[in-house]
Amino acid sequence: MNLLRKILFPFAILYGFITSIRNFLFDRGILKSYSFDVPIIAVGNLSVGGTGKTPQIEYLIRLLSPKYKVATLSRGYKRKSKGFVLANSSSNASIIGDEPFQFYAKFKNIQVAVDANRKNGIEQLLSQSETRVLAEQSEAKPEVILLDDAFQHRKVKAGFYILLTSYDDLYSDDFMLPTGNLRESRSGAKRANMIIVTKCPIDLSIEEQNKINIKLKLDTNQELYFSYIDYDDFIYSEDKSMKVSEIKNVNKLLLAGIAKPEPFFKYLEKEDDFFMTFPDHHHYSEKDIISIQYQAIDELVVTTEKDFVRLKGKLSNKQLYYLPIRSLFHSASENFDKSITDYIESMPIKSQN
C-alpha cells in the first residue's frame, strides 16, 4: 500500500492543485458562499478517517443545548434516503446515518437533520415555523446549528470553524490524497478559528503540547486545545448496564466498525477475547449477523456506540452492549466553552422564535 501511494504521488499533486484553485475561488468570492443570520459552528478535519468528530459534536451539544435550541446537520454518510430528512420517531440509522441517529437517540432536546446540500439543509431548518415540518423534538427554528464534517463544504460560510486533527496523525505531517490522507492542502487550516488535537494520551505533557503547537504553526488569532477520549465506567444494552471492571475478565466478542478501533479494543480486551472489525460506517448484512452470532455463541458482544445503533434489533438485547465515550480537554476547557458562547452571543440575531 505504501508503494502504491508513492506511485500515485503525481495524482496527489494534481488533486492538491485542484482543491487549492477551488479554495482560491471561494476566498475571492468568485464561487459564492452563503451566510445565515444564525450562529453556525462547523466541525471537521483536513484528513479522511476518524479524528473524533462525533464526540466533539456531542461535547458542543452538552455545552449549548441547556441554553439554546440546537440543531445538528450532517450529510448522513451511507444513509439510504435522499435529500433533507429531519429525524423523528420513525428514523433509524439506515434512514439518517449512524452518527446522526446516535445524536437523535441520545439528545431528545435537539433537532437532528441530514442533507448532503448543507445550504438547503440550513434553509429547511430555518423555515420550520413557516412550513410546520413535523418533528417530535421541536417545531421552532434552531438558535444554533452544528455542521458535522463540513470543513470543506464551502458553499456555506459558517460563523465559527473547529478543525480536528488526531494526535497520532497530525495534518502537519500528512500529504494530499492519494499519497497521504489530506482532503485539501495543509494551508486550509488557516480557515479554522480553533484547532483541537484529539485522541491525545491522558498524560500528555505541557512540553509535548508546546512542541505540537510549534509544529502546527498557528496564526496568532487561532486557539489550540488538546483533548482525549474518556471511556465510560459502564457498558449498556437497551435496558441494562454492567460495570466495565466486571466484564474485563469475562470472555466476550469485541466488535467495531469505526476508522481506528485499536484504543476501543485495548480498553476492554483480555487475552482470550475475540475481535471482529468492519469498515467505518458499515451496514451489517444478514451474512455479517450470522457470522457475529457464530463467533459470539452465548458470550457478550461489546461494540461502539456508533455500531450499536446499526446492530440494535439484529442481535439479542441480552447479548449486545456498547461502550460510550466522551471527548474531554486536557486543560482550559473553560476557555473553549467561553470562546464558543462568546461567538454565539456576538450574533445580532440570538432567537429564532
mmCIF file of C-alpha atoms in Angstrom:
data_model
loop_
_atom_site.group_PDB
_atom_site.id
_atom_site.type_symbol
_atom_site.label_atom_id
_atom_site.label_comp_id
_atom_site.label_asym_id
_atom_site.label_seq_id
_atom_site.Cartn_x
_atom_site.Cartn_y
_atom_site.Cartn_z
ATOM 1 C CA MET A 1 0.000 0.000 0.000
ATOM 2 C CA ASN A 2 2.821 2.418 0.845
ATOM 3 C CA LEU A 3 4.473 1.681 -2.506
ATOM 4 C CA LEU A 4 1.198 2.294 -4.345
ATOM 5 C CA ARG A 5 0.749 5.615 -2.556
ATOM 6 C CA LYS A 6 4.225 6.692 -3.642
ATOM 7 C CA ILE A 7 3.480 5.692 -7.236
ATOM 8 C CA LEU A 8 0.344 7.845 -7.121
ATOM 9 C CA PHE A 9 2.303 10.912 -5.992
ATOM 10 C CA PRO A 10 1.674 12.838 -9.272
ATOM 11 C CA PHE A 11 -2.084 12.434 -8.741
ATOM 12 C CA ALA A 12 -1.689 13.865 -5.229
ATOM 13 C CA ILE A 13 -0.023 16.949 -6.718
ATOM 14 C CA LEU A 14 -2.856 17.289 -9.241
ATOM 15 C CA TYR A 15 -5.529 16.806 -6.566
ATOM 16 C CA GLY A 16 -3.855 19.389 -4.371
ATOM 17 C CA PHE A 17 -3.751 21.846 -7.266
ATOM 18 C CA ILE A 18 -7.465 21.374 -7.981
ATOM 19 C CA THR A 19 -8.518 21.831 -4.337
ATOM 20 C CA SER A 20 -6.283 24.885 -3.999
ATOM 21 C CA ILE A 21 -7.924 26.509 -7.038
ATOM 22 C CA ARG A 22 -11.351 25.742 -5.589
ATOM 23 C CA ASN A 23 -10.417 27.345 -2.268
ATOM 24 C CA PHE A 24 -8.946 30.366 -4.081
ATOM 25 C CA LEU A 25 -12.209 30.870 -5.970
ATOM 26 C CA PHE A 26 -14.221 30.746 -2.746
ATOM 27 C CA ASP A 27 -11.754 33.027 -0.943
ATOM 28 C CA ARG A 28 -12.047 35.644 -3.713
ATOM 29 C CA GLY A 29 -15.825 35.391 -3.936
ATOM 30 C CA ILE A 30 -15.795 34.050 -7.493
ATOM 31 C CA LEU A 31 -17.578 30.961 -6.173
ATOM 32 C CA LYS A 32 -20.376 32.057 -3.843
ATOM 33 C CA SER A 33 -20.603 31.180 -0.169
ATOM 34 C CA TYR A 34 -23.899 31.671 1.662
ATOM 35 C CA SER A 35 -24.176 33.150 5.144
ATOM 36 C CA PHE A 36 -27.116 32.945 7.534
ATOM 37 C CA ASP A 37 -28.351 35.083 10.416
ATOM 38 C CA VAL A 38 -27.964 32.272 12.912
ATOM 39 C CA PRO A 39 -24.820 31.032 14.707
ATOM 40 C CA ILE A 40 -23.338 28.183 12.662
ATOM 41 C CA ILE A 41 -20.424 26.147 14.009
ATOM 42 C CA ALA A 42 -18.662 23.814 11.567
ATOM 43 C CA VAL A 43 -16.662 20.878 12.916
ATOM 44 C CA GLY A 44 -14.402 18.999 10.541
ATOM 45 C CA ASN A 45 -10.902 17.971 9.584
ATOM 46 C CA LEU A 46 -8.401 18.121 6.745
ATOM 47 C CA SER A 47 -7.872 14.373 6.579
ATOM 48 C CA VAL A 48 -10.007 11.342 5.868
ATOM 49 C CA GLY A 49 -10.510 8.887 8.698
ATOM 50 C CA GLY A 50 -11.560 9.221 12.302
ATOM 51 C CA THR A 51 -10.480 12.331 14.174
ATOM 52 C CA GLY A 52 -13.231 12.269 16.800
ATOM 53 C CA LYS A 53 -15.858 14.499 15.204
ATOM 54 C CA THR A 54 -18.797 12.684 16.818
ATOM 55 C CA PRO A 55 -17.657 13.053 20.460
ATOM 56 C CA GLN A 56 -16.725 16.687 19.738
ATOM 57 C CA ILE A 57 -20.200 17.430 18.352
ATOM 58 C CA GLU A 58 -21.672 15.757 21.444
ATOM 59 C CA TYR A 59 -19.493 17.978 23.646
ATOM 60 C CA LEU A 60 -20.956 21.037 21.912
ATOM 61 C CA ILE A 61 -24.496 19.688 22.295
ATOM 62 C CA ARG A 62 -23.989 19.226 26.040
ATOM 63 C CA LEU A 63 -22.498 22.703 26.301
ATOM 64 C CA LEU A 64 -25.156 24.554 24.301
ATOM 65 C CA SER A 65 -28.469 22.691 24.481
ATOM 66 C CA PRO A 66 -29.345 23.740 28.049
ATOM 67 C CA LYS A 67 -29.422 27.382 26.897
ATOM 68 C CA TYR A 68 -30.146 27.351 23.149
ATOM 69 C CA LYS A 69 -32.327 25.468 20.661
ATOM 70 C CA VAL A 70 -29.671 23.364 18.945
ATOM 71 C CA ALA A 71 -29.799 21.524 15.616
ATOM 72 C CA THR A 72 -27.167 19.263 14.082
ATOM 73 C CA LEU A 73 -26.846 18.993 10.311
ATOM 74 C CA SER A 74 -24.862 16.144 8.785
ATOM 75 C CA ARG A 75 -24.521 14.634 5.357
ATOM 76 C CA GLY A 76 -25.793 11.304 6.665
ATOM 77 C CA TYR A 77 -22.983 9.194 5.240
ATOM 78 C CA LYS A 78 -24.136 5.881 3.716
ATOM 79 C CA ARG A 79 -27.793 6.501 4.529
ATOM 80 C CA LYS A 80 -30.392 5.001 2.217
ATOM 81 C CA SER A 81 -32.527 8.156 1.989
ATOM 82 C CA LYS A 82 -32.012 11.220 -0.202
ATOM 83 C CA GLY A 83 -32.316 14.962 0.293
ATOM 84 C CA PHE A 84 -33.313 16.688 3.518
ATOM 85 C CA VAL A 85 -34.537 14.487 6.364
ATOM 86 C CA LEU A 86 -35.423 15.695 9.849
ATOM 87 C CA ALA A 87 -35.171 12.877 12.385
ATOM 88 C CA ASN A 88 -38.315 11.647 14.116
ATOM 89 C CA SER A 89 -39.527 8.523 15.905
ATOM 90 C CA SER A 90 -39.617 6.528 12.663
ATOM 91 C CA SER A 91 -35.983 7.305 11.838
ATOM 92 C CA ASN A 92 -33.179 4.773 12.086
ATOM 93 C CA ALA A 93 -29.506 4.519 11.145
ATOM 94 C CA SER A 94 -30.368 3.420 7.601
ATOM 95 C CA ILE A 95 -32.539 6.495 7.013
ATOM 96 C CA ILE A 96 -30.343 9.215 8.504
ATOM 97 C CA GLY A 97 -26.935 7.574 9.036
ATOM 98 C CA ASP A 98 -25.368 6.088 12.139
ATOM 99 C CA GLU A 99 -23.839 9.207 13.689
ATOM 100 C CA PRO A 100 -26.930 11.438 13.261
ATOM 101 C CA PHE A 101 -29.097 8.640 14.652
ATOM 102 C CA GLN A 102 -26.758 8.420 17.624
ATOM 103 C CA PHE A 103 -27.304 12.156 18.241
ATOM 104 C CA TYR A 104 -31.072 11.710 17.933
ATOM 105 C CA ALA A 105 -31.149 8.740 20.311
ATOM 106 C CA LYS A 106 -29.041 10.445 22.993
ATOM 107 C CA PHE A 107 -30.271 14.041 22.952
ATOM 108 C CA LYS A 108 -34.045 14.433 22.944
ATOM 109 C CA ASN A 109 -33.990 18.228 23.282
ATOM 110 C CA ILE A 110 -32.280 18.950 19.936
ATOM 111 C CA GLN A 111 -33.162 18.640 16.257
ATOM 112 C CA VAL A 112 -31.163 16.279 14.065
ATOM 113 C CA ALA A 113 -31.203 16.734 10.298
ATOM 114 C CA VAL A 114 -29.302 15.354 7.329
ATOM 115 C CA ASP A 115 -28.751 16.805 3.870
ATOM 116 C CA ALA A 116 -25.765 16.494 1.544
ATOM 117 C CA ASN A 117 -26.609 20.027 0.394
ATOM 118 C CA ARG A 118 -25.806 21.934 3.587
ATOM 119 C CA LYS A 119 -27.244 25.202 2.227
ATOM 120 C CA ASN A 120 -30.597 23.558 1.569
ATOM 121 C CA GLY A 121 -30.448 21.779 4.922
ATOM 122 C CA ILE A 122 -29.952 25.046 6.796
ATOM 123 C CA GLU A 123 -32.750 26.718 4.818
ATOM 124 C CA GLN A 124 -35.080 23.833 5.652
ATOM 125 C CA LEU A 125 -34.241 24.022 9.358
ATOM 126 C CA LEU A 126 -34.769 27.785 9.458
ATOM 127 C CA SER A 127 -38.111 27.605 7.622
ATOM 128 C CA GLN A 128 -39.713 25.141 10.031
ATOM 129 C CA SER A 129 -42.041 27.577 11.783
ATOM 130 C CA GLU A 130 -43.479 28.578 8.405
ATOM 131 C CA THR A 131 -43.684 25.125 6.817
ATOM 132 C CA ARG A 132 -44.613 23.341 10.067
ATOM 133 C CA VAL A 133 -42.226 20.476 9.409
ATOM 134 C CA LEU A 134 -43.171 17.872 11.993
ATOM 135 C CA ALA A 135 -40.527 16.810 14.478
ATOM 136 C CA GLU A 136 -41.092 15.449 17.939
ATOM 137 C CA GLN A 137 -38.192 17.435 19.392
ATOM 138 C CA SER A 138 -39.416 20.899 18.428
ATOM 139 C CA GLU A 139 -41.116 22.905 15.716
ATOM 140 C CA ALA A 140 -39.207 26.110 16.497
ATOM 141 C CA LYS A 141 -36.319 27.253 14.372
ATOM 142 C CA PRO A 142 -32.907 26.467 15.857
ATOM 143 C CA GLU A 143 -30.860 29.161 17.549
ATOM 144 C CA VAL A 144 -27.557 27.363 16.896
ATOM 145 C CA ILE A 145 -26.688 24.939 14.072
ATOM 146 C CA LEU A 146 -23.798 22.481 14.355
ATOM 147 C CA LEU A 147 -22.442 21.372 10.973
ATOM 148 C CA ASP A 148 -20.906 17.909 11.213
ATOM 149 C CA ASP A 149 -17.935 17.170 8.903
ATOM 150 C CA ALA A 150 -18.343 20.373 6.902
ATOM 151 C CA PHE A 151 -14.897 21.980 6.876
ATOM 152 C CA GLN A 152 -14.631 21.554 3.083
ATOM 153 C CA HIS A 153 -18.288 22.424 2.416
ATOM 154 C CA ARG A 154 -17.571 25.994 1.396
ATOM 155 C CA LYS A 155 -20.907 26.835 -0.203
ATOM 156 C CA VAL A 156 -21.981 27.615 3.348
ATOM 157 C CA LYS A 157 -19.916 30.148 5.272
ATOM 158 C CA ALA A 158 -20.079 29.142 8.903
ATOM 159 C CA GLY A 159 -19.507 31.754 11.556
ATOM 160 C CA PHE A 160 -17.088 29.572 13.517
ATOM 161 C CA TYR A 161 -14.805 26.732 12.375
ATOM 162 C CA ILE A 162 -13.373 23.996 14.590
ATOM 163 C CA LEU A 163 -10.666 21.878 12.964
ATOM 164 C CA LEU A 164 -9.779 18.481 14.442
ATOM 165 C CA THR A 165 -6.511 16.634 13.938
ATOM 166 C CA SER A 166 -5.514 13.353 15.599
ATOM 167 C CA TYR A 167 -2.540 13.286 17.942
ATOM 168 C CA ASP A 168 -1.018 10.307 16.111
ATOM 169 C CA ASP A 169 -1.797 11.659 12.623
ATOM 170 C CA LEU A 170 -1.295 15.437 12.627
ATOM 171 C CA TYR A 171 -2.209 17.206 9.386
ATOM 172 C CA SER A 172 1.190 18.940 9.518
ATOM 173 C CA ASP A 173 2.847 15.533 8.983
ATOM 174 C CA ASP A 174 0.481 14.422 6.225
ATOM 175 C CA PHE A 175 0.169 14.885 2.462
ATOM 176 C CA MET A 176 -2.592 15.097 -0.123
ATOM 177 C CA LEU A 177 -4.657 12.130 -1.265
ATOM 178 C CA PRO A 178 -3.923 9.555 -2.612
ATOM 179 C CA THR A 179 -0.300 9.668 -1.377
ATOM 180 C CA GLY A 180 -1.420 10.855 2.047
ATOM 181 C CA ASN A 181 -4.787 11.313 3.752
ATOM 182 C CA LEU A 182 -5.435 15.046 3.324
ATOM 183 C CA ARG A 183 -8.596 16.219 1.565
ATOM 184 C CA GLU A 184 -7.018 19.600 0.910
ATOM 185 C CA SER A 185 -3.726 21.414 1.453
ATOM 186 C CA ARG A 186 -2.403 21.961 4.975
ATOM 187 C CA SER A 187 -2.914 25.684 4.359
ATOM 188 C CA GLY A 188 -6.669 25.052 4.690
ATOM 189 C CA ALA A 189 -6.122 25.014 8.459
ATOM 190 C CA LYS A 190 -5.867 28.830 8.293
ATOM 191 C CA ARG A 191 -9.679 28.978 7.969
ATOM 192 C CA ALA A 192 -10.138 27.494 11.448
ATOM 193 C CA ASN A 193 -10.947 29.653 14.451
ATOM 194 C CA MET A 194 -9.648 26.919 16.701
ATOM 195 C CA ILE A 195 -7.780 23.653 16.278
ATOM 196 C CA ILE A 196 -8.201 20.668 18.576
ATOM 197 C CA VAL A 197 -5.602 17.904 18.724
ATOM 198 C CA THR A 198 -7.785 14.900 19.518
ATOM 199 C CA LYS A 199 -7.208 11.425 20.931
ATOM 200 C CA CYS A 200 -4.187 12.545 22.941
ATOM 201 C CA PRO A 201 -2.660 10.396 25.683
ATOM 202 C CA ILE A 202 -4.243 11.168 29.030
ATOM 203 C CA ASP A 203 -0.790 12.022 30.429
ATOM 204 C CA LEU A 204 0.194 14.374 27.579
ATOM 205 C CA SER A 205 2.811 16.762 28.967
ATOM 206 C CA ILE A 206 2.885 20.544 28.592
ATOM 207 C CA GLU A 207 6.262 20.153 26.887
ATOM 208 C CA GLU A 208 4.793 17.934 24.183
ATOM 209 C CA GLN A 209 1.818 20.262 23.781
ATOM 210 C CA ASN A 210 4.255 23.098 23.121
ATOM 211 C CA LYS A 211 6.109 21.003 20.529
ATOM 212 C CA ILE A 212 2.869 20.282 18.685
ATOM 213 C CA ASN A 213 1.929 23.957 18.870
ATOM 214 C CA ILE A 214 5.181 24.876 17.118
ATOM 215 C CA LYS A 215 4.710 22.132 14.531
ATOM 216 C CA LEU A 216 1.177 23.247 13.591
ATOM 217 C CA LYS A 217 2.287 26.885 13.030
ATOM 218 C CA LEU A 218 -0.970 28.501 14.079
ATOM 219 C CA ASP A 219 -1.832 32.103 13.313
ATOM 220 C CA THR A 220 -1.923 34.458 16.271
ATOM 221 C CA ASN A 221 -5.737 34.640 16.153
ATOM 222 C CA GLN A 222 -6.194 30.856 16.299
ATOM 223 C CA GLU A 223 -6.751 28.903 19.506
ATOM 224 C CA LEU A 224 -5.258 25.466 20.182
ATOM 225 C CA TYR A 225 -6.678 22.798 22.500
ATOM 226 C CA PHE A 226 -5.808 19.203 23.339
ATOM 227 C CA SER A 227 -8.431 16.559 24.052
ATOM 228 C CA TYR A 228 -8.559 12.896 24.935
ATOM 229 C CA ILE A 229 -11.140 10.127 24.821
ATOM 230 C CA ASP A 230 -12.731 9.303 28.146
ATOM 231 C CA TYR A 231 -14.376 5.880 28.337
ATOM 232 C CA ASP A 232 -17.469 5.232 30.416
ATOM 233 C CA ASP A 233 -17.251 3.042 33.509
ATOM 234 C CA PHE A 234 -20.259 1.031 32.281
ATOM 235 C CA ILE A 235 -21.354 -0.763 29.138
ATOM 236 C CA TYR A 236 -25.028 -0.550 28.184
ATOM 237 C CA SER A 237 -27.676 -2.585 26.408
ATOM 238 C CA GLU A 238 -31.112 -1.185 25.569
ATOM 239 C CA ASP A 239 -32.276 -1.689 29.151
ATOM 240 C CA LYS A 240 -29.333 -2.815 31.283
ATOM 241 C CA SER A 241 -25.827 -1.788 32.278
ATOM 242 C CA MET A 242 -22.719 -3.578 33.524
ATOM 243 C CA LYS A 243 -19.525 -2.263 35.073
ATOM 244 C CA VAL A 244 -16.528 -2.353 32.755
ATOM 245 C CA SER A 245 -14.436 -3.664 35.652
ATOM 246 C CA GLU A 246 -16.762 -6.677 35.866
ATOM 247 C CA ILE A 247 -16.672 -7.610 32.186
ATOM 248 C CA LYS A 248 -12.963 -7.087 31.511
ATOM 249 C CA ASN A 249 -12.204 -10.598 32.749
ATOM 250 C CA VAL A 250 -15.211 -12.178 31.028
ATOM 251 C CA ASN A 251 -14.877 -13.884 27.648
ATOM 252 C CA LYS A 252 -16.516 -11.658 25.056
ATOM 253 C CA LEU A 253 -16.610 -10.620 21.435
ATOM 254 C CA LEU A 254 -15.334 -7.092 20.825
ATOM 255 C CA LEU A 255 -16.731 -5.672 17.605
ATOM 256 C CA ALA A 256 -16.086 -2.358 15.855
ATOM 257 C CA GLY A 257 -16.884 -0.777 12.516
ATOM 258 C CA ILE A 258 -15.031 2.514 13.012
ATOM 259 C CA ALA A 259 -11.962 4.092 11.426
ATOM 260 C CA LYS A 260 -9.470 3.431 14.235
ATOM 261 C CA PRO A 261 -10.769 0.750 16.633
ATOM 262 C CA GLU A 262 -7.500 -0.106 18.409
ATOM 263 C CA PRO A 263 -7.996 2.111 21.510
ATOM 264 C CA PHE A 264 -11.529 0.736 21.958
ATOM 265 C CA PHE A 265 -10.224 -2.834 21.838
ATOM 266 C CA LYS A 266 -7.309 -2.048 24.129
ATOM 267 C CA TYR A 267 -9.563 -0.540 26.794
ATOM 268 C CA LEU A 268 -11.776 -3.640 27.069
ATOM 269 C CA GLU A 269 -9.690 -6.587 25.952
ATOM 270 C CA LYS A 270 -8.390 -9.569 27.824
ATOM 271 C CA GLU A 271 -6.209 -12.299 26.426
ATOM 272 C CA ASP A 272 -8.920 -14.739 25.290
ATOM 273 C CA ASP A 273 -11.296 -12.208 23.751
ATOM 274 C CA PHE A 274 -12.281 -12.485 20.105
ATOM 275 C CA PHE A 275 -12.192 -9.436 17.842
ATOM 276 C CA MET A 276 -14.163 -8.552 14.737
ATOM 277 C CA THR A 277 -13.540 -5.411 12.680
ATOM 278 C CA PHE A 278 -15.603 -3.946 9.863
ATOM 279 C CA PRO A 279 -15.182 -0.842 7.680
ATOM 280 C CA ASP A 280 -16.218 2.541 9.059
ATOM 281 C CA HIS A 281 -19.999 3.184 8.754
ATOM 282 C CA HIS A 282 -20.512 -0.463 7.755
ATOM 283 C CA HIS A 283 -24.101 -1.603 7.191
ATOM 284 C CA TYR A 284 -24.380 -5.058 8.729
ATOM 285 C CA SER A 285 -25.831 -7.623 6.347
ATOM 286 C CA GLU A 286 -27.633 -10.824 7.257
ATOM 287 C CA LYS A 287 -24.405 -12.686 6.480
ATOM 288 C CA ASP A 288 -22.497 -10.411 8.879
ATOM 289 C CA ILE A 289 -25.044 -11.042 11.639
ATOM 290 C CA ILE A 290 -24.793 -14.812 11.188
ATOM 291 C CA SER A 291 -21.000 -14.559 11.379
ATOM 292 C CA ILE A 292 -21.168 -12.427 14.545
ATOM 293 C CA GLN A 293 -23.611 -14.854 16.183
ATOM 294 C CA TYR A 294 -21.372 -17.792 15.265
ATOM 295 C CA GLN A 295 -18.299 -16.143 16.799
ATOM 296 C CA ALA A 296 -20.083 -14.920 19.920
ATOM 297 C CA ILE A 297 -22.179 -18.025 20.664
ATOM 298 C CA ASP A 298 -23.589 -17.102 24.112
ATOM 299 C CA GLU A 299 -20.903 -14.563 25.010
ATOM 300 C CA LEU A 300 -21.316 -10.829 25.363
ATOM 301 C CA VAL A 301 -20.923 -8.708 22.245
ATOM 302 C CA VAL A 302 -19.473 -5.331 23.187
ATOM 303 C CA THR A 303 -19.314 -2.710 20.473
ATOM 304 C CA THR A 304 -19.025 1.031 19.952
ATOM 305 C CA GLU A 305 -21.973 3.344 20.363
ATOM 306 C CA LYS A 306 -21.953 4.085 16.625
ATOM 307 C CA ASP A 307 -22.095 0.374 15.787
ATOM 308 C CA PHE A 308 -24.777 -0.256 18.400
ATOM 309 C CA VAL A 309 -27.314 1.917 16.567
ATOM 310 C CA ARG A 310 -26.737 -0.227 13.442
ATOM 311 C CA LEU A 311 -26.808 -3.569 15.244
ATOM 312 C CA LYS A 312 -29.728 -2.909 17.611
ATOM 313 C CA GLY A 313 -32.598 -5.263 16.809
ATOM 314 C CA LYS A 314 -30.339 -7.583 14.801
ATOM 315 C CA LEU A 315 -28.642 -9.221 17.791
ATOM 316 C CA SER A 316 -30.136 -10.335 21.084
ATOM 317 C CA ASN A 317 -30.753 -7.498 23.524
ATOM 318 C CA LYS A 318 -29.384 -9.747 26.278
ATOM 319 C CA GLN A 319 -26.113 -10.097 24.379
ATOM 320 C CA LEU A 320 -25.437 -6.732 22.714
ATOM 321 C CA TYR A 321 -23.808 -3.905 24.707
ATOM 322 C CA TYR A 322 -21.986 -0.697 23.806
ATOM 323 C CA LEU A 323 -19.332 1.431 25.474
ATOM 324 C CA PRO A 324 -19.967 5.203 25.436
ATOM 325 C CA ILE A 325 -17.112 7.669 25.076
ATOM 326 C CA ARG A 326 -16.673 11.399 25.663
ATOM 327 C CA SER A 327 -14.198 13.974 24.456
ATOM 328 C CA LEU A 328 -12.587 15.882 27.335
ATOM 329 C CA PHE A 329 -9.984 18.626 27.312
ATOM 330 C CA HIS A 330 -6.594 18.356 28.969
ATOM 331 C CA SER A 331 -6.908 21.887 30.278
ATOM 332 C CA ALA A 332 -8.543 25.241 29.587
ATOM 333 C CA SER A 333 -11.955 23.730 28.850
ATOM 334 C CA GLU A 334 -13.489 26.858 30.332
ATOM 335 C CA ASN A 335 -11.632 28.919 27.696
ATOM 336 C CA PHE A 336 -13.013 26.688 24.959
ATOM 337 C CA ASP A 337 -16.541 26.994 26.340
ATOM 338 C CA LYS A 338 -16.217 30.774 26.588
ATOM 339 C CA SER A 339 -14.960 31.133 23.002
ATOM 340 C CA ILE A 340 -17.977 29.199 21.728
ATOM 341 C CA THR A 341 -20.550 31.069 23.809
ATOM 342 C CA ASP A 342 -18.906 34.443 23.087
ATOM 343 C CA TYR A 343 -19.262 33.756 19.356
ATOM 344 C CA ILE A 344 -22.937 32.837 19.715
ATOM 345 C CA GLU A 345 -23.728 35.849 21.869
ATOM 346 C CA SER A 346 -21.957 38.154 19.389
ATOM 347 C CA MET A 347 -24.503 37.309 16.695
ATOM 348 C CA PRO A 348 -27.111 40.032 16.096
ATOM 349 C CA ILE A 349 -29.957 37.504 15.975
ATOM 350 C CA LYS A 350 -29.984 35.276 19.048
ATOM 351 C CA SER A 351 -33.509 33.944 18.998
ATOM 352 C CA GLN A 352 -35.441 32.441 16.115
ATOM 353 C CA ASN A 353 -38.818 32.193 17.865
#
